[in-house]
Tab-separated table of C-alpha atoms in Angstrom:
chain	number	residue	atom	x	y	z
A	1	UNK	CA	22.012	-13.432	0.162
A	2	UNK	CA	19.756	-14.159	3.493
A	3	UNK	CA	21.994	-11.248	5.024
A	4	UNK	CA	21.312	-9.032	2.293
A	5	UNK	CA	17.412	-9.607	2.249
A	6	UNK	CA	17.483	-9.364	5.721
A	7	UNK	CA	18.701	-5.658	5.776
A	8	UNK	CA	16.203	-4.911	3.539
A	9	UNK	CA	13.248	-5.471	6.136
A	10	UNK	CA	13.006	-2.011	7.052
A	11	UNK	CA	12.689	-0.621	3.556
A	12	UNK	CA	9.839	-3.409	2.538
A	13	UNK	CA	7.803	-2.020	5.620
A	14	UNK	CA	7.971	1.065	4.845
A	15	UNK	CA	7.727	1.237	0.891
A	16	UNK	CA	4.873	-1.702	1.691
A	17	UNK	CA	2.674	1.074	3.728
A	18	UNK	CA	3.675	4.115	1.148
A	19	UNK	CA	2.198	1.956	-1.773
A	20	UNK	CA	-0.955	1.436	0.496
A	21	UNK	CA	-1.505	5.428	1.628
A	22	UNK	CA	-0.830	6.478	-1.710
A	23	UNK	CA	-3.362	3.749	-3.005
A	24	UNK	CA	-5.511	4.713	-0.973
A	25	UNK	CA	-5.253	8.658	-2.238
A	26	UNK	CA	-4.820	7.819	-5.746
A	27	UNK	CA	-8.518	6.188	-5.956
A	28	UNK	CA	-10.386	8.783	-5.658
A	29	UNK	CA	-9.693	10.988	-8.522
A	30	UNK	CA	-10.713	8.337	-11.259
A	31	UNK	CA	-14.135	7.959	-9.158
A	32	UNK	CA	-14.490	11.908	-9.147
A	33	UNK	CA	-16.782	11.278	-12.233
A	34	UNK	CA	-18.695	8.388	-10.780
A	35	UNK	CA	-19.041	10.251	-7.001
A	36	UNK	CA	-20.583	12.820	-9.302
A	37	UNK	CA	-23.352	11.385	-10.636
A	38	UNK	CA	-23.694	9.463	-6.891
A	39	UNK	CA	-24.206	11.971	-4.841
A	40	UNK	CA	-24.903	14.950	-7.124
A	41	UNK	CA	-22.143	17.137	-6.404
A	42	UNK	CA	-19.994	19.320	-8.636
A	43	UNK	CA	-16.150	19.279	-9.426
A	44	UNK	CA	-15.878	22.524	-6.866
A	45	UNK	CA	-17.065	20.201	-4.028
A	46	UNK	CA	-15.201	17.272	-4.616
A	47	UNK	CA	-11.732	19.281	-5.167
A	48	UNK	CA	-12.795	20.606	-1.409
A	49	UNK	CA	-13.090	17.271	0.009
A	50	UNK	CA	-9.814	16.174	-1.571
A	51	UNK	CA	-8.632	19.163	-0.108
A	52	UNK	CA	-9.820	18.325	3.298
A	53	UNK	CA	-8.008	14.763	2.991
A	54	UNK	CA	-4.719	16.685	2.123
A	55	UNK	CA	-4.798	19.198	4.726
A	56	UNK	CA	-5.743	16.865	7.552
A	57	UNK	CA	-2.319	14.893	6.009
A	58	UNK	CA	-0.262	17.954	5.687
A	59	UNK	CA	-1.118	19.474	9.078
A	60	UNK	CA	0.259	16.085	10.528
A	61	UNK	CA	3.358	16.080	9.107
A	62	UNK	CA	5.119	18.071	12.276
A	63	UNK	CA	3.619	16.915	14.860
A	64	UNK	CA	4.278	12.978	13.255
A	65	UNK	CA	7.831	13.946	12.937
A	66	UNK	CA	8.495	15.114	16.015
A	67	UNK	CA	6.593	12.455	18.016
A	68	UNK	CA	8.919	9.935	16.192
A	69	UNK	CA	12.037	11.888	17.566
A	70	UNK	CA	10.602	11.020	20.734
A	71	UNK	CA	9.070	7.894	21.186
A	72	UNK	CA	10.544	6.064	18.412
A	73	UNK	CA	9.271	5.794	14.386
A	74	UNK	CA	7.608	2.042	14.763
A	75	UNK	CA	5.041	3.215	17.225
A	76	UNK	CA	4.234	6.188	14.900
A	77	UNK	CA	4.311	4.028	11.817
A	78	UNK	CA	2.619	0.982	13.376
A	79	UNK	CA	-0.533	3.758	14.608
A	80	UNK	CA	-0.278	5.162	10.747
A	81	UNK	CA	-1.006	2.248	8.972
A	82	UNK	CA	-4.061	0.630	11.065
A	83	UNK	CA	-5.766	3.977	11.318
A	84	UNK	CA	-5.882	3.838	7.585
A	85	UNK	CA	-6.945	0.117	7.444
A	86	UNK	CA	-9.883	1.536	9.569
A	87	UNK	CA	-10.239	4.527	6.843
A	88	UNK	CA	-10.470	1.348	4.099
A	89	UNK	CA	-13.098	-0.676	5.766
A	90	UNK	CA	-15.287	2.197	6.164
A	91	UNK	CA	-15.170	3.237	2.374
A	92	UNK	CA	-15.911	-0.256	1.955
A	93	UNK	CA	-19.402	0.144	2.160
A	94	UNK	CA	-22.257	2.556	0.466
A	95	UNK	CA	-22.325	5.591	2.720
A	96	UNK	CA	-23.146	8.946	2.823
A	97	UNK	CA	-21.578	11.681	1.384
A	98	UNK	CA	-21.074	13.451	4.563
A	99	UNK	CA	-19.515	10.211	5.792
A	100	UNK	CA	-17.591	9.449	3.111
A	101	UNK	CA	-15.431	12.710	3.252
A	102	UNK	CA	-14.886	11.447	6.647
A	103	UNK	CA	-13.678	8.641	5.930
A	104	UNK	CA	-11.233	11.075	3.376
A	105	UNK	CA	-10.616	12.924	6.149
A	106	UNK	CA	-9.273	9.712	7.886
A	107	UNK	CA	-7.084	8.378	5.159
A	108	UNK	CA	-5.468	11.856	5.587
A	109	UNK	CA	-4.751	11.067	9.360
A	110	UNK	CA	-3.453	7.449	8.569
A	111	UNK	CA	-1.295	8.323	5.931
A	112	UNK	CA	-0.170	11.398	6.870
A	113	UNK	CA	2.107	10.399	9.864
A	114	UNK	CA	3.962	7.789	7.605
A	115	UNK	CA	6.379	9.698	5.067
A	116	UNK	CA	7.883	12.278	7.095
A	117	UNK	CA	9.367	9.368	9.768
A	118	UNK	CA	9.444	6.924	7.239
A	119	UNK	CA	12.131	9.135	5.529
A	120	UNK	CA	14.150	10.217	8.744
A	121	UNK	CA	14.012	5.956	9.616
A	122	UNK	CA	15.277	4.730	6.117
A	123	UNK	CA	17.776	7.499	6.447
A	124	UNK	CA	19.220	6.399	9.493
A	125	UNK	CA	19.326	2.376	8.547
A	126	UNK	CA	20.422	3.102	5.456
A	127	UNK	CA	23.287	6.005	6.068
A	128	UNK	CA	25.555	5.112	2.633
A	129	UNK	CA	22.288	4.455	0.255
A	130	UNK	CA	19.843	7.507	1.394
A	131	UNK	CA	18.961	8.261	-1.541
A	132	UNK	CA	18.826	4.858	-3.324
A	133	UNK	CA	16.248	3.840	-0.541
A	134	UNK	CA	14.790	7.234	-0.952
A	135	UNK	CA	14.028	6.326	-4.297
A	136	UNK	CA	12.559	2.930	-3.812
A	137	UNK	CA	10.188	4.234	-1.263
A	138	UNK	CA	8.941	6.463	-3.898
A	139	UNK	CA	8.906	4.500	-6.354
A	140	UNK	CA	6.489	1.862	-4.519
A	141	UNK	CA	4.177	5.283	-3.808
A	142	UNK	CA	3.850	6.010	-7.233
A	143	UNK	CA	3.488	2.260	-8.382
A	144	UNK	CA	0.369	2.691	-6.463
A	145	UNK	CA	-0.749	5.588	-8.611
A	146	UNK	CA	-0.611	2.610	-11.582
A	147	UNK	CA	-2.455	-0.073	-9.288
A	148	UNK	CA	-5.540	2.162	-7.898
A	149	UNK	CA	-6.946	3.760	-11.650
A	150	UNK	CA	-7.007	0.480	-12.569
A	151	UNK	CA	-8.366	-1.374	-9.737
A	152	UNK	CA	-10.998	1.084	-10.027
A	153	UNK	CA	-11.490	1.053	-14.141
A	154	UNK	CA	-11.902	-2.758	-13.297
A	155	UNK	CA	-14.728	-2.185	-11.017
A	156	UNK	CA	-16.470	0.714	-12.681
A	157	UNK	CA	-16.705	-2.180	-15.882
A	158	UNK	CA	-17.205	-4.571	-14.081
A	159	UNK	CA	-21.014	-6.157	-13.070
A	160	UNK	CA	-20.302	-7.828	-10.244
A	161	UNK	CA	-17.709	-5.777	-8.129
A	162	UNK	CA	-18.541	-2.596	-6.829
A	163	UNK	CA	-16.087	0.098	-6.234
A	164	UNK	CA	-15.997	-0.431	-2.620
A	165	UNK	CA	-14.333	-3.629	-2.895
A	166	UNK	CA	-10.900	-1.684	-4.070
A	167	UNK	CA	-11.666	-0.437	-0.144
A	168	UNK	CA	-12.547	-3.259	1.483
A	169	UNK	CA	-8.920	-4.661	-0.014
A	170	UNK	CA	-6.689	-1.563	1.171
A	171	UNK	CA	-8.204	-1.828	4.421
A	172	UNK	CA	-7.659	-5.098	5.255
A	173	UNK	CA	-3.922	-4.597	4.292
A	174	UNK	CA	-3.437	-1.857	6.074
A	175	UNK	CA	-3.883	-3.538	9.105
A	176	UNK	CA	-1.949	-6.486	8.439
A	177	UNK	CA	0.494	-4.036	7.467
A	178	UNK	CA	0.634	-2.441	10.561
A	179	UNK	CA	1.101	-5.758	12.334
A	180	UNK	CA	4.122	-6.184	9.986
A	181	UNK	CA	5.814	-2.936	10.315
A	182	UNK	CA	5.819	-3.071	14.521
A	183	UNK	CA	7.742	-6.362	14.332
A	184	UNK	CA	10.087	-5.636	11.606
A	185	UNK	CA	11.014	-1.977	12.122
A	186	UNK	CA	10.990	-2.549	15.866
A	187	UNK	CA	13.689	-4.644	15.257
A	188	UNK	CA	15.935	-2.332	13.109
A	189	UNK	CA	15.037	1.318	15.003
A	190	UNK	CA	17.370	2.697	17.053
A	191	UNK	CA	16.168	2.951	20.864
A	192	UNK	CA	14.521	6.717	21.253
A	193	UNK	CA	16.210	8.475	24.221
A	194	UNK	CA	13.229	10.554	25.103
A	195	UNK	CA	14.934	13.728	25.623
A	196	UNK	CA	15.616	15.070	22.070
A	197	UNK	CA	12.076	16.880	21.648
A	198	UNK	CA	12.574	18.086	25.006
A	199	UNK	CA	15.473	19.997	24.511
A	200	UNK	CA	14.242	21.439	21.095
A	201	UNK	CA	12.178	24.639	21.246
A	202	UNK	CA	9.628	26.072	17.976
A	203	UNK	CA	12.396	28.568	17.949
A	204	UNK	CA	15.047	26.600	16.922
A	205	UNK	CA	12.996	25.273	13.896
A	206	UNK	CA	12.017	28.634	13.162
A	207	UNK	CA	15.577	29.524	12.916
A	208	UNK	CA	16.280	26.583	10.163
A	209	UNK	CA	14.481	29.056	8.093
A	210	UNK	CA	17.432	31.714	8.704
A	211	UNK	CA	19.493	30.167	6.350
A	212	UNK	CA	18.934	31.010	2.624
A	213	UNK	CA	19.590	27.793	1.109
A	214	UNK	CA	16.905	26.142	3.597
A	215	UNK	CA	14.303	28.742	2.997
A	216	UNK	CA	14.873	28.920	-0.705
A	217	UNK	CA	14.495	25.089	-0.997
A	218	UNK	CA	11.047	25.182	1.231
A	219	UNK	CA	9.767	27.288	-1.627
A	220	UNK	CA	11.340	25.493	-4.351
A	221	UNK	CA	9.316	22.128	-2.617
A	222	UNK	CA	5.973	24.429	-2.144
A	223	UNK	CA	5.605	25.313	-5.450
A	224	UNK	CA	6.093	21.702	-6.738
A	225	UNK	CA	3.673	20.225	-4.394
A	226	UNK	CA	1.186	22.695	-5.548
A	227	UNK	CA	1.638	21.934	-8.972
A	228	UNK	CA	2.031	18.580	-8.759
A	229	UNK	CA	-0.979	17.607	-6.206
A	230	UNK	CA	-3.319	19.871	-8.498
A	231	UNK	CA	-2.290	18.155	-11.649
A	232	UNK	CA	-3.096	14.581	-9.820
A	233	UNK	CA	-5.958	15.337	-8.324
A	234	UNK	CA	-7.660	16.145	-11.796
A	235	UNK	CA	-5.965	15.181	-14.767
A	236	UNK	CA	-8.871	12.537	-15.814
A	237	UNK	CA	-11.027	15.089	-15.518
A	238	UNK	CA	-8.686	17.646	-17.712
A	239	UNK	CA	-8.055	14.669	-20.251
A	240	UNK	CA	-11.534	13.971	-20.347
A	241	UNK	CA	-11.890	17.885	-21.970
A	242	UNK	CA	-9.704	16.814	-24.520
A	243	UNK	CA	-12.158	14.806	-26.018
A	244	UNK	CA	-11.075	11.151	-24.537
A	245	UNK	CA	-13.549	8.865	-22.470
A	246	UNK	CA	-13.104	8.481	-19.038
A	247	UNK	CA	-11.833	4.696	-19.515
A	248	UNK	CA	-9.574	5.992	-21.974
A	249	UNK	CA	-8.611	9.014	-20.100
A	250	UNK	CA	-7.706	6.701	-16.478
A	251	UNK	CA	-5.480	5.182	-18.912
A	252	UNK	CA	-3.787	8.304	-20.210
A	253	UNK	CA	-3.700	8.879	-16.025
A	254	UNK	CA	-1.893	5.523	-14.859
A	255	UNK	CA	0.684	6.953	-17.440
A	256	UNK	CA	1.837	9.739	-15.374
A	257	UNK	CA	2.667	6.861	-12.785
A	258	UNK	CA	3.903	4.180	-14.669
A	259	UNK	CA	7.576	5.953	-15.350
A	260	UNK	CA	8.147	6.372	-11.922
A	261	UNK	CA	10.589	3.844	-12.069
A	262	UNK	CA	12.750	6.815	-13.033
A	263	UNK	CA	12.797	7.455	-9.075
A	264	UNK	CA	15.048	4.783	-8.357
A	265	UNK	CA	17.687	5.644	-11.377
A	266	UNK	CA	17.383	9.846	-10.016
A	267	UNK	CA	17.977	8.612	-6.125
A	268	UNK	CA	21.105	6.870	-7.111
A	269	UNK	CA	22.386	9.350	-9.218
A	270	UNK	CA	22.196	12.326	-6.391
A	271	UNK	CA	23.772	9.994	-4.339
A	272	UNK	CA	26.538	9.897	-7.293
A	273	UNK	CA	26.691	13.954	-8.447
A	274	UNK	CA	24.373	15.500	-6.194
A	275	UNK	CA	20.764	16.046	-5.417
A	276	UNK	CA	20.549	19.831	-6.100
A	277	UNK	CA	21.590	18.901	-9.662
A	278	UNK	CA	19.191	16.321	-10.319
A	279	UNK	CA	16.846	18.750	-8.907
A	280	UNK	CA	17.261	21.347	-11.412
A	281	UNK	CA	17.002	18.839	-14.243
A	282	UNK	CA	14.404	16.749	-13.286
A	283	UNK	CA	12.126	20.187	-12.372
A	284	UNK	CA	12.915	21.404	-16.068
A	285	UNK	CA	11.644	18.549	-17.511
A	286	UNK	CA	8.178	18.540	-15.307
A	287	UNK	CA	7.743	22.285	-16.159
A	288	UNK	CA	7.950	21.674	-20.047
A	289	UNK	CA	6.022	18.524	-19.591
A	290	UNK	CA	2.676	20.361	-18.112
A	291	UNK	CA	3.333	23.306	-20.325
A	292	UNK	CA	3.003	20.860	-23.483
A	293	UNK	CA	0.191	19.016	-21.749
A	294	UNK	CA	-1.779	22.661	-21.357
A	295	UNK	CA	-0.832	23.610	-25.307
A	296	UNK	CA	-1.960	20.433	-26.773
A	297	UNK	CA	-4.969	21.194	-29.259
A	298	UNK	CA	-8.876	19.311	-28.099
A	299	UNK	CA	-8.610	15.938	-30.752
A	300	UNK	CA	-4.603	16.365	-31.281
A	301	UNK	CA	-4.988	12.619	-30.371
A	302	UNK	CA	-3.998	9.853	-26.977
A	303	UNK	CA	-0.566	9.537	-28.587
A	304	UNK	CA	0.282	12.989	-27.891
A	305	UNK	CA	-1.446	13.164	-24.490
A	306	UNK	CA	0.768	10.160	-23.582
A	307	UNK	CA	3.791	11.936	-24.343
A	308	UNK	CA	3.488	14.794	-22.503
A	309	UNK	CA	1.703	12.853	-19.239
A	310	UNK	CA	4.761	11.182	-19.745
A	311	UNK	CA	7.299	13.641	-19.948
A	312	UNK	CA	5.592	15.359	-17.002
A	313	UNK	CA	5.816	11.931	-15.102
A	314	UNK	CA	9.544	11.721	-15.777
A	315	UNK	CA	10.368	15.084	-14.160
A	316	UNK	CA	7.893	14.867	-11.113
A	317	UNK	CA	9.210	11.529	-10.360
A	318	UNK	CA	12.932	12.195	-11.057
A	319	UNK	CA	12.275	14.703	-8.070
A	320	UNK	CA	10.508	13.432	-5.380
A	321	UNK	CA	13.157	10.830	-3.867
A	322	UNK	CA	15.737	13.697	-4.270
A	323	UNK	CA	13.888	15.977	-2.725
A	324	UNK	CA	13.572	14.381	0.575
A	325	UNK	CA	17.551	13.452	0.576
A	326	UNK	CA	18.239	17.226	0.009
A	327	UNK	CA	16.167	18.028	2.478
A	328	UNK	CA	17.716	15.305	5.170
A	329	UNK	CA	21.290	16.881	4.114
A	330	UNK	CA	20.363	20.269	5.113
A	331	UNK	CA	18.475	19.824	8.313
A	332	UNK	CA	20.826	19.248	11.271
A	333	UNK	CA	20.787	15.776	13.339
A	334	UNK	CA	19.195	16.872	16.512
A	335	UNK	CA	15.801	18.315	14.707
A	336	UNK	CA	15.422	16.121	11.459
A	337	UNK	CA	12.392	14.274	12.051
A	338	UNK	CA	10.990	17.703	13.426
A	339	UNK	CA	12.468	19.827	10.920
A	340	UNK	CA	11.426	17.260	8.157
A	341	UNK	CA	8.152	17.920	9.144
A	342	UNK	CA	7.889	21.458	9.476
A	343	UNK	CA	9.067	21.006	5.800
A	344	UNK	CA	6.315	18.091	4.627
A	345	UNK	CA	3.405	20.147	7.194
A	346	UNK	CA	3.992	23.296	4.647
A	347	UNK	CA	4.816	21.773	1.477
A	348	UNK	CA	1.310	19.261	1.548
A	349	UNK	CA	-0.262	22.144	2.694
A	350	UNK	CA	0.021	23.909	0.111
A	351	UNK	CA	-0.418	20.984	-2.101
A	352	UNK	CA	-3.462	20.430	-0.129
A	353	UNK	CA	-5.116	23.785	-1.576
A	354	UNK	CA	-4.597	22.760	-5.243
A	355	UNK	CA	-7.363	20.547	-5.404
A	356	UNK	CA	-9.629	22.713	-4.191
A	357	UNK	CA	-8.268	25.768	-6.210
A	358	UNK	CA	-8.495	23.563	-9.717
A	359	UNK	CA	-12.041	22.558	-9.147
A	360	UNK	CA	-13.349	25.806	-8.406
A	361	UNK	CA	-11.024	27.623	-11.081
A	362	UNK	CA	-12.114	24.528	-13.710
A	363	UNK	CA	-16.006	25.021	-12.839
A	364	UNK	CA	-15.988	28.603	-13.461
A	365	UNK	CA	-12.852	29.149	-16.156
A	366	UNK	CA	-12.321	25.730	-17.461
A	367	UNK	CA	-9.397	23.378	-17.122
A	368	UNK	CA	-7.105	25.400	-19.568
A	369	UNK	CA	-6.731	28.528	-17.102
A	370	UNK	CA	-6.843	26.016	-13.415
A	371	UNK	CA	-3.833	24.151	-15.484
A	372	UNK	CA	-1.879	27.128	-16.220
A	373	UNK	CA	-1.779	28.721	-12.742
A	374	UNK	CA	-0.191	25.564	-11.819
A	375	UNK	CA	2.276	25.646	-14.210
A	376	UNK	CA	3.365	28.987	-12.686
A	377	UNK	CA	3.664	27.642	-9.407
A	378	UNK	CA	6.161	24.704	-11.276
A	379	UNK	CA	7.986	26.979	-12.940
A	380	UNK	CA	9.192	29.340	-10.565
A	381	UNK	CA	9.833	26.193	-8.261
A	382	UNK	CA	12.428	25.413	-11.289
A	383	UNK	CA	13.924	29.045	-11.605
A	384	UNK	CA	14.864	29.383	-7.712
A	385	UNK	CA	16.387	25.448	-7.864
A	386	UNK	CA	18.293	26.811	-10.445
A	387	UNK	CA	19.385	30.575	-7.920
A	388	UNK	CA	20.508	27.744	-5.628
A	389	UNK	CA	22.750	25.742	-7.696
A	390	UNK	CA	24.254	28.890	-8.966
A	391	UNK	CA	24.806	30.317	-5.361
A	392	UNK	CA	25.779	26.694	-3.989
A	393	UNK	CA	28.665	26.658	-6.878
């Protein structure tokens, strides 16, 4: 049993700092409303600084990767995770507006070097259970997408705790869990030979793009992230136009992340069948999901908006852990952490626009339209997952 918890050290770390950047992300849509009223800016503004965040963590995602190929995941991981603690701490404290998206703009830095070498790391410890660690590492992300609504819902009652305490918290672990993750992944990492990145050229990612199945799969993973990132950024405010109140509606909201639990069942099963089927499902199920969620009827009641967050929930989920294992299968050894990034660098980034396209479509067409274009973007994610099963049989 010691032996057993023992290997596990490297997938703690990692899922430990995951929960903590996407903690950090997941606050500040369910403070949208209160940053509002604050600072007297509109929906259109805030969906830009969101934006901001998630392009300063896309644009990362490459040059993270690649670095790690190099000189080794811990340092990269280790750097990740206290530059975010530093994010926390200054959040902590009433600011600015023009600060505060700097502070965004931070979190994006921190937590945008973690995923893409946290994935290449776990898949390298754990060669036989990629996916089942896959899965656990997004699970503990999405977990945080349960914790953060409601740490701030607690704050935004309460009369004694400010929302800058939820801050204050995250940074403080962040840099305690950057202390943790150089001793224990130090200890599991492979030694970097310092030569890989210098033998690989931009051509030969460029080239990964060559082969149909790769390409097609980088679009499959762009439209998600679009559809996806949009429909987190703002789906209090979107419930909130259903004719909920925003305590009720951060509710409906820690709903889309409470089923994420599904992640660790979806992992496993790729593992067991394969990943490209569980993709096709699992995107089927997100794409009728936000498709009921955009046809339910203003008063039709939180019952039904539960069930379709959920269902939604289920598919995203299902997806995200197989994603990345897909991804690790079809990217040759020499350029993974690279080629993983070149991957994450233009999926977030176009996940990073959604934000800002959904608050300025919402402020000037309403929710109902901003909602729908990102249910086109889902949908033909789903229809080319499913040209690529067909082609791969």
């Amino acid at each position: 049993m010691r032996r057993r918890l023992r290997s596990l050290d490297a997938l703690a770390a990692t899922a430990a700092i995951w929960f903590l950047a996407k903690f950090l992300r997941y606050a500040f849509p369910p403070l949208f409303p209160a940053l509002s009223v604050r600072y007297g800016v509109t929906d259109a503004t805030l969906g830009l600084a969101f934006t901001a965040m998630l392009l300063v963590y896309a644009l990362l995602q490459f040059p993270a990767g690649a670095l790690a190929d190099r000189i080794g995941a811990t340092t990269v991981i280790t750097a990740g995770a206290a530059v975010a603690g530093v994010a926390g701490l200054v959040l902590a404290f009433d600011i600015p507006f023009v600060v505060l998206v700097g502070a965004m703009v931070l979190v994006g830095i921190g937590t945008g070097v973690h995923k893409t070498v946290a994935v290449g790391l776990l898949s390298t410890v754990y060669t036989e259970r990629t996916g089942r660690a896959l899965g656990v590492l997004d699970t503990a992300g999405a977990l945080a997408g349960v914790a953060a609504p409601a740490a701030i819902a607690f704050c935004l009652a309460s009369g004694r705790v400010t929302w800058h305490a939820v801050f204050l918290a995250g940074g403080l672990t962040g840099l305690g869990l950057a202390v943790l993750a150089h001793r224990w992944l130090g200890a599991r990492e492979p030694e970097p030979d310092g030569t890989s990145d210098e033998r690989v050229s931009l051509r030969r990612y460029a080239a990964l793009f060559r082969e149909p199945a790769f390409a097609g799969f980088v679009l499959v993973t762009v439209g998600f992230s679009f559809a996806y990132n949009g429909v987190v950024a703002f789906l209090p405010r979107y419930l909130e136009t259903t004719g909920l109140t925003p305590a009720t509606a951060s509710a409906v909201y820690g709903s889309l992340f409470v089923v994420s639990l599904v992640q660790t069942v979806t992992g496993d099963l790729a593992d067991r069948v394969g990943a490209l089927r569980v993709i096709v499902v699992t995107l089927a199920v997100a794409t009728v999901g936000l498709l009921a969620l955009i046809a339910v009827p203003e008063g039709a009641g939180i019952t039904v908006l539960v069930g379709t967050v959920v269902v939604f929930g289920l598919g995203s989920h299902g997806f995200r852990p197989v994603r990345g294992a897909y991804l690790m299968a079809l990217l040759p050894e020499d350029v993974s952490g690279g080629g993983l990034g070149v991957v994450r660098t233009i999926l977030m980034g176009a996940g990073a626009l959604a934000p800002g396209v959904v608050g300025i479509v919402s402020t000037y067409a309403g929710f109902t339209i901003a909602f729908s274009v990102l249910w086109v973007a889902l949908a033909v994610a789903a229809v080319v997952a499913g040209v690529l099963l067909v082609t791969e049989a």
